[in-house]
Tab-separated table of N, CA and C in Angstrom:
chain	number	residue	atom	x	y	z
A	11	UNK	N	0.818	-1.203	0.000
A	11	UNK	CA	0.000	0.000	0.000
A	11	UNK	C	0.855	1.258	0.000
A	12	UNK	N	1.802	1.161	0.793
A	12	UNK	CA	3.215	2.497	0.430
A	12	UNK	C	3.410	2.926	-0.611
A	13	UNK	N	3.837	2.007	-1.776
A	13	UNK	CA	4.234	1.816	-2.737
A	13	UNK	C	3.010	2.103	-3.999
A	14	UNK	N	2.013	1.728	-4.042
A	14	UNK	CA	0.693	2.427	-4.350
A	14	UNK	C	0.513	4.018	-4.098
A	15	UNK	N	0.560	4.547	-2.661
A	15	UNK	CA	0.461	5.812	-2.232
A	15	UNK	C	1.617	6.446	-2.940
A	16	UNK	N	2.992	6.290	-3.215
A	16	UNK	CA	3.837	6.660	-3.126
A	16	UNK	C	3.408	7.200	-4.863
A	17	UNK	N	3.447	5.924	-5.542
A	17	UNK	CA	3.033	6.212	-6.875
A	17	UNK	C	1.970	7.534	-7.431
A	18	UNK	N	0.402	6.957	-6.854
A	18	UNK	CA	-0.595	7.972	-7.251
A	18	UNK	C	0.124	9.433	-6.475
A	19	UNK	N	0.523	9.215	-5.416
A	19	UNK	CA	0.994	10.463	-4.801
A	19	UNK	C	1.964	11.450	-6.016
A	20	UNK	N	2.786	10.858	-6.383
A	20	UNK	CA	3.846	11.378	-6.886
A	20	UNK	C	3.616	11.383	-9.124
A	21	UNK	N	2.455	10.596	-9.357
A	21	UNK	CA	1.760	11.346	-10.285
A	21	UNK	C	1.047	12.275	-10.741
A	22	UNK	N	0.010	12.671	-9.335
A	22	UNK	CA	-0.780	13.492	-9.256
A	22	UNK	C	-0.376	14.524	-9.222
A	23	UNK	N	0.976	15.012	-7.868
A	23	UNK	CA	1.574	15.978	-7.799
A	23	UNK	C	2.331	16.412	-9.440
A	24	UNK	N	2.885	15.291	-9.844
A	24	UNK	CA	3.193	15.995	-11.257
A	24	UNK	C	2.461	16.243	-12.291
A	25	UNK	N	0.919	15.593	-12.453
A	25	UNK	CA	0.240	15.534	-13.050
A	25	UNK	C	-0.354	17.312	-13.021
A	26	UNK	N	-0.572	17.155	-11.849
A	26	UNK	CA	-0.996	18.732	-11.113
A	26	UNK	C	-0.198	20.068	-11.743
A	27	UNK	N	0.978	20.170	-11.747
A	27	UNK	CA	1.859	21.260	-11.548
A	27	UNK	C	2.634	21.364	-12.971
A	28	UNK	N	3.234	20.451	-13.650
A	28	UNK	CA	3.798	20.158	-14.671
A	28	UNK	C	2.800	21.143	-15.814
A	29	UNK	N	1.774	20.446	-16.120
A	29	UNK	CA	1.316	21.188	-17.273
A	29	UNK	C	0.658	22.649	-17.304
A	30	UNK	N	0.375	23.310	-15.824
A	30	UNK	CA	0.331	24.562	-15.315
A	30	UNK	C	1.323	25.404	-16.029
A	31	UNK	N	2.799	24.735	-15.385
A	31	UNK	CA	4.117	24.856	-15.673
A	31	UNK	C	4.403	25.524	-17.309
A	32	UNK	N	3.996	24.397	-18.075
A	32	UNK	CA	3.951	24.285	-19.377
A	32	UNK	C	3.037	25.795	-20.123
A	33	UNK	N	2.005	25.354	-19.846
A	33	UNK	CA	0.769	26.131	-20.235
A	33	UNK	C	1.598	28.088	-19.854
A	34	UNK	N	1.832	28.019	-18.617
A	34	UNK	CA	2.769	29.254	-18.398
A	34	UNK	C	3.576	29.728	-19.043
A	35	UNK	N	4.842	28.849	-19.478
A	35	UNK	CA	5.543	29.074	-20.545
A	35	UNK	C	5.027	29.832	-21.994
A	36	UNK	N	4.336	28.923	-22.135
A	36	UNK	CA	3.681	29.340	-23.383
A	36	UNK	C	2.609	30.338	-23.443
A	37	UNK	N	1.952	31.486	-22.818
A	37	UNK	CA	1.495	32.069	-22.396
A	37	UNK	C	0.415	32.553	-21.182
A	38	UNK	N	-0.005	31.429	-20.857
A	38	UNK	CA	-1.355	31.174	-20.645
A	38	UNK	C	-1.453	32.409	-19.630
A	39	UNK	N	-2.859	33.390	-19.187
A	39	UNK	CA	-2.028	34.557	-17.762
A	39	UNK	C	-2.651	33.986	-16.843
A	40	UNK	N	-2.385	34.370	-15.972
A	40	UNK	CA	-2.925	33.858	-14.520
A	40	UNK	C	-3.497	35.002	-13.748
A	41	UNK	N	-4.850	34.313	-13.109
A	41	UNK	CA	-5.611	35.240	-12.433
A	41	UNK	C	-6.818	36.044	-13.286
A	42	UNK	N	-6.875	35.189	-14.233
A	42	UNK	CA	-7.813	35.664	-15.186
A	42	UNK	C	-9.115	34.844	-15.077
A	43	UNK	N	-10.522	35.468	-15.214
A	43	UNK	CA	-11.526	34.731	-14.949
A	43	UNK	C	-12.084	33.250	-16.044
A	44	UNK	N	-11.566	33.275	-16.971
A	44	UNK	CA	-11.424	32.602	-18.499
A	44	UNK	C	-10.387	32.505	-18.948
A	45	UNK	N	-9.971	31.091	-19.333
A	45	UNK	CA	-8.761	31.058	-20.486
A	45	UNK	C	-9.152	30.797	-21.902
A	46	UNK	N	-8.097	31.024	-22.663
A	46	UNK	CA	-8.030	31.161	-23.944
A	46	UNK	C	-8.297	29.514	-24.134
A	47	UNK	N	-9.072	29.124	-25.515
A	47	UNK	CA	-9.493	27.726	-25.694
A	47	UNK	C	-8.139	26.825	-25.966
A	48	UNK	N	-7.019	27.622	-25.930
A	48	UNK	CA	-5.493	26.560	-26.460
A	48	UNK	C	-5.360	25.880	-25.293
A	49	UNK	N	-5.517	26.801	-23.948
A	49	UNK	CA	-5.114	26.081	-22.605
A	49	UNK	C	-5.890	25.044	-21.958
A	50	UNK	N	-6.897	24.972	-22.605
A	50	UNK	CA	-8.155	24.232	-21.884
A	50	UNK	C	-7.628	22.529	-21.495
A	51	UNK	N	-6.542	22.445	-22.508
A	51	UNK	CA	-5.754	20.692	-22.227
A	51	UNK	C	-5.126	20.892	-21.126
A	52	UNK	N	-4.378	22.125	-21.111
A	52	UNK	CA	-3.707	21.979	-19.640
A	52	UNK	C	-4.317	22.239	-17.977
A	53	UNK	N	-5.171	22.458	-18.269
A	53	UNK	CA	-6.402	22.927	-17.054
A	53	UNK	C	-7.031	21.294	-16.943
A	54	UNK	N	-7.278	21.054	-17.946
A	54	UNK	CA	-7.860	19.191	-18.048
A	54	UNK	C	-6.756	18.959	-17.140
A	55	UNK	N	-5.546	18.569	-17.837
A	55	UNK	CA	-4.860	17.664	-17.569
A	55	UNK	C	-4.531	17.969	-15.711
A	56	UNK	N	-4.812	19.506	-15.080
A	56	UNK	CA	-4.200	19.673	-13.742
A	56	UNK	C	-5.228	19.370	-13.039
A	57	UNK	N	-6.301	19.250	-13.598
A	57	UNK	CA	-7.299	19.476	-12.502
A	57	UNK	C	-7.541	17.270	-12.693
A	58	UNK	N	-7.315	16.813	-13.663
A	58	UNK	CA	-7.256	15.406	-13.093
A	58	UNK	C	-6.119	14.956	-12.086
A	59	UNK	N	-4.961	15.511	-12.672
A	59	UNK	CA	-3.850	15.279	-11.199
A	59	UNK	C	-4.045	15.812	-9.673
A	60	UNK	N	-5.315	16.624	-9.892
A	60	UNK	CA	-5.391	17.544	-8.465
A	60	UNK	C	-6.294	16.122	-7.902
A	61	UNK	N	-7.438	15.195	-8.549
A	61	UNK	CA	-8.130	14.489	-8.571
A	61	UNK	C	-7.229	13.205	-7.999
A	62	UNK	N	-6.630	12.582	-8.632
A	62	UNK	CA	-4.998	11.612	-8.401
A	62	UNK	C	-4.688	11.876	-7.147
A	63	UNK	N	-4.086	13.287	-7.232
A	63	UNK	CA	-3.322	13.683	-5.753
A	63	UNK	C	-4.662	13.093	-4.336
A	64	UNK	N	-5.750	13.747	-4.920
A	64	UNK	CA	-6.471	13.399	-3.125
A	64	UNK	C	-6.761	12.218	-3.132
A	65	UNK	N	-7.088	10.908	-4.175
A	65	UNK	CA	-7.272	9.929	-4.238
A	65	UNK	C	-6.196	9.180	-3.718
A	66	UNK	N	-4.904	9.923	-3.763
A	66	UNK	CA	-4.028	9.039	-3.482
A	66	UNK	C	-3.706	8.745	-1.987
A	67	UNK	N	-4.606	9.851	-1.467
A	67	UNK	CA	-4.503	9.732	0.454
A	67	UNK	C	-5.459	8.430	0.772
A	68	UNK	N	-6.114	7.854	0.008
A	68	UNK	CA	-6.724	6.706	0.305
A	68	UNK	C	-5.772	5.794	0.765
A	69	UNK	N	-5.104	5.485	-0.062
A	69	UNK	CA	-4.301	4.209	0.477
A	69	UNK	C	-3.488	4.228	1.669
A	70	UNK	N	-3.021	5.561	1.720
A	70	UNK	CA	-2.420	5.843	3.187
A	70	UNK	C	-3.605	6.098	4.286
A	71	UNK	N	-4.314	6.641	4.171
A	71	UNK	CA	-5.504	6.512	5.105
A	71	UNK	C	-5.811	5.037	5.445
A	72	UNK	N	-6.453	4.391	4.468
A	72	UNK	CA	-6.547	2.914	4.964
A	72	UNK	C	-5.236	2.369	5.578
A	73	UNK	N	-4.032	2.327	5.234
A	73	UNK	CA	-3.032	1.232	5.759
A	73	UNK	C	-2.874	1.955	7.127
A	74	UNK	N	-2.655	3.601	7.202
A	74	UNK	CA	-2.349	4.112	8.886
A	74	UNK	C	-4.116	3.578	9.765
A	75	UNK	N	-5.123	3.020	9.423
A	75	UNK	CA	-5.882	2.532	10.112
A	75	UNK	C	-5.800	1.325	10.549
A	76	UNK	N	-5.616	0.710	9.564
A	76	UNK	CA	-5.354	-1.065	9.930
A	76	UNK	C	-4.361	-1.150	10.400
A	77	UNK	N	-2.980	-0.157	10.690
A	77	UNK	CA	-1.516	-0.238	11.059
A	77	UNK	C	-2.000	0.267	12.640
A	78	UNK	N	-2.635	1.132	12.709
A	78	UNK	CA	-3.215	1.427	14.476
A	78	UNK	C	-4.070	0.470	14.618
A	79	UNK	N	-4.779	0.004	14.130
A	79	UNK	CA	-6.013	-1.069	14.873
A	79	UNK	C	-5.665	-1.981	15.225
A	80	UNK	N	-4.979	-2.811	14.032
A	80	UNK	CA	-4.348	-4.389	14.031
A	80	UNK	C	-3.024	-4.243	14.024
A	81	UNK	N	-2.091	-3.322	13.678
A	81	UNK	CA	-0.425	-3.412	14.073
A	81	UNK	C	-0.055	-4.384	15.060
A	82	UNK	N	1.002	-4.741	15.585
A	82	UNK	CA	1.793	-5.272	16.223
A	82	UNK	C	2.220	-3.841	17.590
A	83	UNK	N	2.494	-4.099	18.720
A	83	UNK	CA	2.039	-3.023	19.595
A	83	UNK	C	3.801	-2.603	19.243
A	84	UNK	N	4.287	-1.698	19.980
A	84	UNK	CA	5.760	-1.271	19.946
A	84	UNK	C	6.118	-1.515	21.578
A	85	UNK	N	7.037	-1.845	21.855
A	85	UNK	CA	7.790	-2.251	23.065
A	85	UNK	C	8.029	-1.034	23.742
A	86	UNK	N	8.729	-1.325	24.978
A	86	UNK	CA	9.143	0.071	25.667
A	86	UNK	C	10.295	0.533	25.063
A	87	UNK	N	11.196	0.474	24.528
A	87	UNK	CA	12.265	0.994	23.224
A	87	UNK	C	12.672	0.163	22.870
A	88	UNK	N	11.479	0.478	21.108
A	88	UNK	CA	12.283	-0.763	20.382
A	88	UNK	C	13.206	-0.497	19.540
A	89	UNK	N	14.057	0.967	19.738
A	89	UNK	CA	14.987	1.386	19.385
A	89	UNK	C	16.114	1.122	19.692
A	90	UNK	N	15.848	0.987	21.072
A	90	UNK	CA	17.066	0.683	22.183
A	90	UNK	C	18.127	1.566	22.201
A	91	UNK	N	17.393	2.451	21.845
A	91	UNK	CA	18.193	3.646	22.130
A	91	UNK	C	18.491	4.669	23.676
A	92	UNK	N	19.487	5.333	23.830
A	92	UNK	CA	19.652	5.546	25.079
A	92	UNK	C	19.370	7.159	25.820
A	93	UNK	N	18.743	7.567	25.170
A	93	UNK	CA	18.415	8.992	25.615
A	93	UNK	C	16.917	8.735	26.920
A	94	UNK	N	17.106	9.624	27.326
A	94	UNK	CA	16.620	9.889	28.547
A	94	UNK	C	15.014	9.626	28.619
A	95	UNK	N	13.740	10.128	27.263
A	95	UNK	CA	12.466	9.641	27.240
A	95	UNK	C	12.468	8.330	26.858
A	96	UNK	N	13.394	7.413	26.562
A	96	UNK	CA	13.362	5.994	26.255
A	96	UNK	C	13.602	5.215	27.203
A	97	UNK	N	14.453	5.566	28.505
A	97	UNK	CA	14.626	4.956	29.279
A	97	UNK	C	13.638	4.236	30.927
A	98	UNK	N	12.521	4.817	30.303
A	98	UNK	CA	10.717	4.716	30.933
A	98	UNK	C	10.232	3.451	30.044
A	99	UNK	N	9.316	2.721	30.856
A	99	UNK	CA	7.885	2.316	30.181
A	99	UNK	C	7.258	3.096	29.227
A	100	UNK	N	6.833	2.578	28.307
A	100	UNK	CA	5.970	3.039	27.607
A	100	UNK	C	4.203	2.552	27.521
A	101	UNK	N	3.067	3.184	27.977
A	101	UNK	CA	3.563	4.529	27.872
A	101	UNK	C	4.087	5.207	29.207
A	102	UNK	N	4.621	5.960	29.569
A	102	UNK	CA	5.192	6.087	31.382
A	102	UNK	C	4.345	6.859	32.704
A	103	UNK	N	4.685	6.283	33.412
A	103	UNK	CA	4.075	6.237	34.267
A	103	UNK	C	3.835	7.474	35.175
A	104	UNK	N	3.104	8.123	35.776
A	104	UNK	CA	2.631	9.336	36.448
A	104	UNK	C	3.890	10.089	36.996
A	105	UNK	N	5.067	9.282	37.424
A	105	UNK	CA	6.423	9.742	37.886
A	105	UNK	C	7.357	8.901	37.056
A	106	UNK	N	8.034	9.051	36.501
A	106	UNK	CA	8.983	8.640	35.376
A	106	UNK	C	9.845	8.003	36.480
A	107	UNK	N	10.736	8.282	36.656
A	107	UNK	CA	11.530	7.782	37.528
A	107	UNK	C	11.556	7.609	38.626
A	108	UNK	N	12.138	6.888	39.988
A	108	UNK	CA	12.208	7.006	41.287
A	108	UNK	C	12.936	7.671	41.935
A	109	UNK	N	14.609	7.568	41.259
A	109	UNK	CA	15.399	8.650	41.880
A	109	UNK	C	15.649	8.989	40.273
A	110	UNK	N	16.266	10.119	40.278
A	110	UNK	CA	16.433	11.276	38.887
A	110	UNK	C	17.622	10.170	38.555
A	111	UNK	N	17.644	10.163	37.200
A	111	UNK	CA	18.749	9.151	36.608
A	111	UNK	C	20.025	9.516	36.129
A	112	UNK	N	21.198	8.797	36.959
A	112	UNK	CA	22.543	9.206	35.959
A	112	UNK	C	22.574	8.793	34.859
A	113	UNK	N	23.419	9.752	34.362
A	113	UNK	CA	24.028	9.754	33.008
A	113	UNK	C	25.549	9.208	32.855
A	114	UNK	N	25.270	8.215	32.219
A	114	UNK	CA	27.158	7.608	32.416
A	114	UNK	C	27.368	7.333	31.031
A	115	UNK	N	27.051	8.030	29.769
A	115	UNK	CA	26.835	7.724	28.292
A	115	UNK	C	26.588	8.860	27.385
A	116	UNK	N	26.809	9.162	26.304
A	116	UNK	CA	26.284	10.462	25.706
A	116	UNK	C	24.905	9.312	24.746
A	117	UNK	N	23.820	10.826	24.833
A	117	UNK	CA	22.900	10.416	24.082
A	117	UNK	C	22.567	9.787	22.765
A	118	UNK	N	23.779	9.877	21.603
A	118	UNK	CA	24.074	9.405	20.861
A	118	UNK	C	25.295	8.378	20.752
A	119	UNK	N	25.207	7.399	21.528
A	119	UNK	CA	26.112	6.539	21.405
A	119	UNK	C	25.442	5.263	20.626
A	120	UNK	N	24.121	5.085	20.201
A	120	UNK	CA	23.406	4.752	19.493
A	120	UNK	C	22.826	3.382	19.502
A	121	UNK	N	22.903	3.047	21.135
A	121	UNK	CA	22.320	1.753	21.250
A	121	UNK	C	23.147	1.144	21.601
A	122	UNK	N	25.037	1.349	21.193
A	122	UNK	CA	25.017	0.363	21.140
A	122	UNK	C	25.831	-0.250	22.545
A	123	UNK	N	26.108	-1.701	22.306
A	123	UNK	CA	26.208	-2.349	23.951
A	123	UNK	C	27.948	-2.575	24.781
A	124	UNK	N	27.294	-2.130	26.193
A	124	UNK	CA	28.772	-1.671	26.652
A	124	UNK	C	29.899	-2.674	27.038
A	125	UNK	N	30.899	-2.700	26.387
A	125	UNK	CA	31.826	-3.965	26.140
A	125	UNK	C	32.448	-4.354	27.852
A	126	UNK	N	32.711	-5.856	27.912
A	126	UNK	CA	32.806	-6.101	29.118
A	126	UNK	C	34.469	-5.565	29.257
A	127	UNK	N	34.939	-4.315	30.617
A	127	UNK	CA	35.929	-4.236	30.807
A	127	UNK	C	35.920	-2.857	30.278
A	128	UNK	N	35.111	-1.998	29.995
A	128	UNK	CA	34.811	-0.743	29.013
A	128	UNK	C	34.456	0.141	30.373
A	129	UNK	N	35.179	1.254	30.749
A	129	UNK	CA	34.156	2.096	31.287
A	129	UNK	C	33.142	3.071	30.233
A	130	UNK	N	32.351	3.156	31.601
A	130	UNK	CA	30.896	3.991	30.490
A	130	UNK	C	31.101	5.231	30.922
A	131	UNK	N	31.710	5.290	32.014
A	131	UNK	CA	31.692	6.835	32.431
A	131	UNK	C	31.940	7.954	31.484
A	132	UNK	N	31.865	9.365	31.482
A	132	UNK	CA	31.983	10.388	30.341
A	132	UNK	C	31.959	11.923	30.792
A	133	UNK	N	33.489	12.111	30.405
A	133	UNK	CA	33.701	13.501	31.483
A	133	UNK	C	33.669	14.772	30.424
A	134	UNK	N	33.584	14.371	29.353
A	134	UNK	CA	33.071	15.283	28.216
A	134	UNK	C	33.385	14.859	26.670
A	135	UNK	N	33.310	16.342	25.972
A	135	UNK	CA	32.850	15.665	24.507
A	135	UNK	C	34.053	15.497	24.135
A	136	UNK	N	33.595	13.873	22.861
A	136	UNK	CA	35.125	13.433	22.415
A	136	UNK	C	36.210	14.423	22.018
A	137	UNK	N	37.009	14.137	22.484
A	137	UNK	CA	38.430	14.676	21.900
A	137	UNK	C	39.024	15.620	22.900
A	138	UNK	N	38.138	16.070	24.139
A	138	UNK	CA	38.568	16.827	25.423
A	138	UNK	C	39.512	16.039	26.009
C-alpha cells in the first residue's frame, strides 16, 4: 500500500503542476476569470492530477488505520536507544523515575552495547 500511495501520490503531484508549468511558458495569464481555448488541455490535464493527488490519500488513510487497529504493539524501546524519554515504560508512568537518573553515556552513542571491561563513564565531549 506504500508503494501504491507513493506512486498515485507522486503522479498526481506531477500531473498537477507540470502542465500549469507548461501552459505558463507558453502564455497562458494567470488570475484571469477565463482562459483562452489553447489552454483548456492543460487545465484538463491539472485538474485530473489535483483528482490523483487526493485519491491518493486513500491508500495511506486505509493502511495508517489497519496499522493502528491491528499493528503489532511497539515495546518500551524498540529502538534501544539511550536517551533519557526511552529509558521509561511506555507509555510512562505518572512519575517517570524514582530517583532522577545518571548519566554515564552520551545520548548518541546509538544503542550500542557496553563492552565487558569498558568504562561507560563520560567527562566530556570526544576529543577533550
Amino acid at each position: 500500500l506504500g508503494k501504491l500511495h507513493f506512486l498515485l501520490n507522486f503522479l498526481g503531484t506531477n500531473l498537477s503542476y507540470l502542465p500549469l508549468f507548461v501552459a505558463g511558458l507558453l502564455g497562458m495569464p494567470r488570475r484571469v476569470a477565463d482562459y483562452a481555448p489553447e489552454f483548456a488541455i492543460y487545465n484538463q490535464l491539472a485538474t485530473i492530477g489535483a483528482f490523483l493527488l487526493g485519491i491518493s490519500t486513500l491508500p495511506f488513510l486505509y493502511n495508517a488505520i489497519i496499522s493502528w487497529v491491528k499493528g503489532p504493539k511497539a515495546g518500551d524501546n524498540p529502538w534501544r536507544a539511550l536517551t533519557l524519554e526511552w529509558q521509561t515504560s511506555s507509555p510512562p508512568p505518572e512519575h517517570n523515575f524514582e530517583t532522577p537518573p545518571v548519566f554515564s553515556r552520551w545520548p548518541y552513542d546509538f544503542g550500542e552495547p557496553v563492552k565487558t571491561g569498558e568504562s561507560t563513564e563520560t567527562s566530556g565531549p570526544a576529543g577533550d
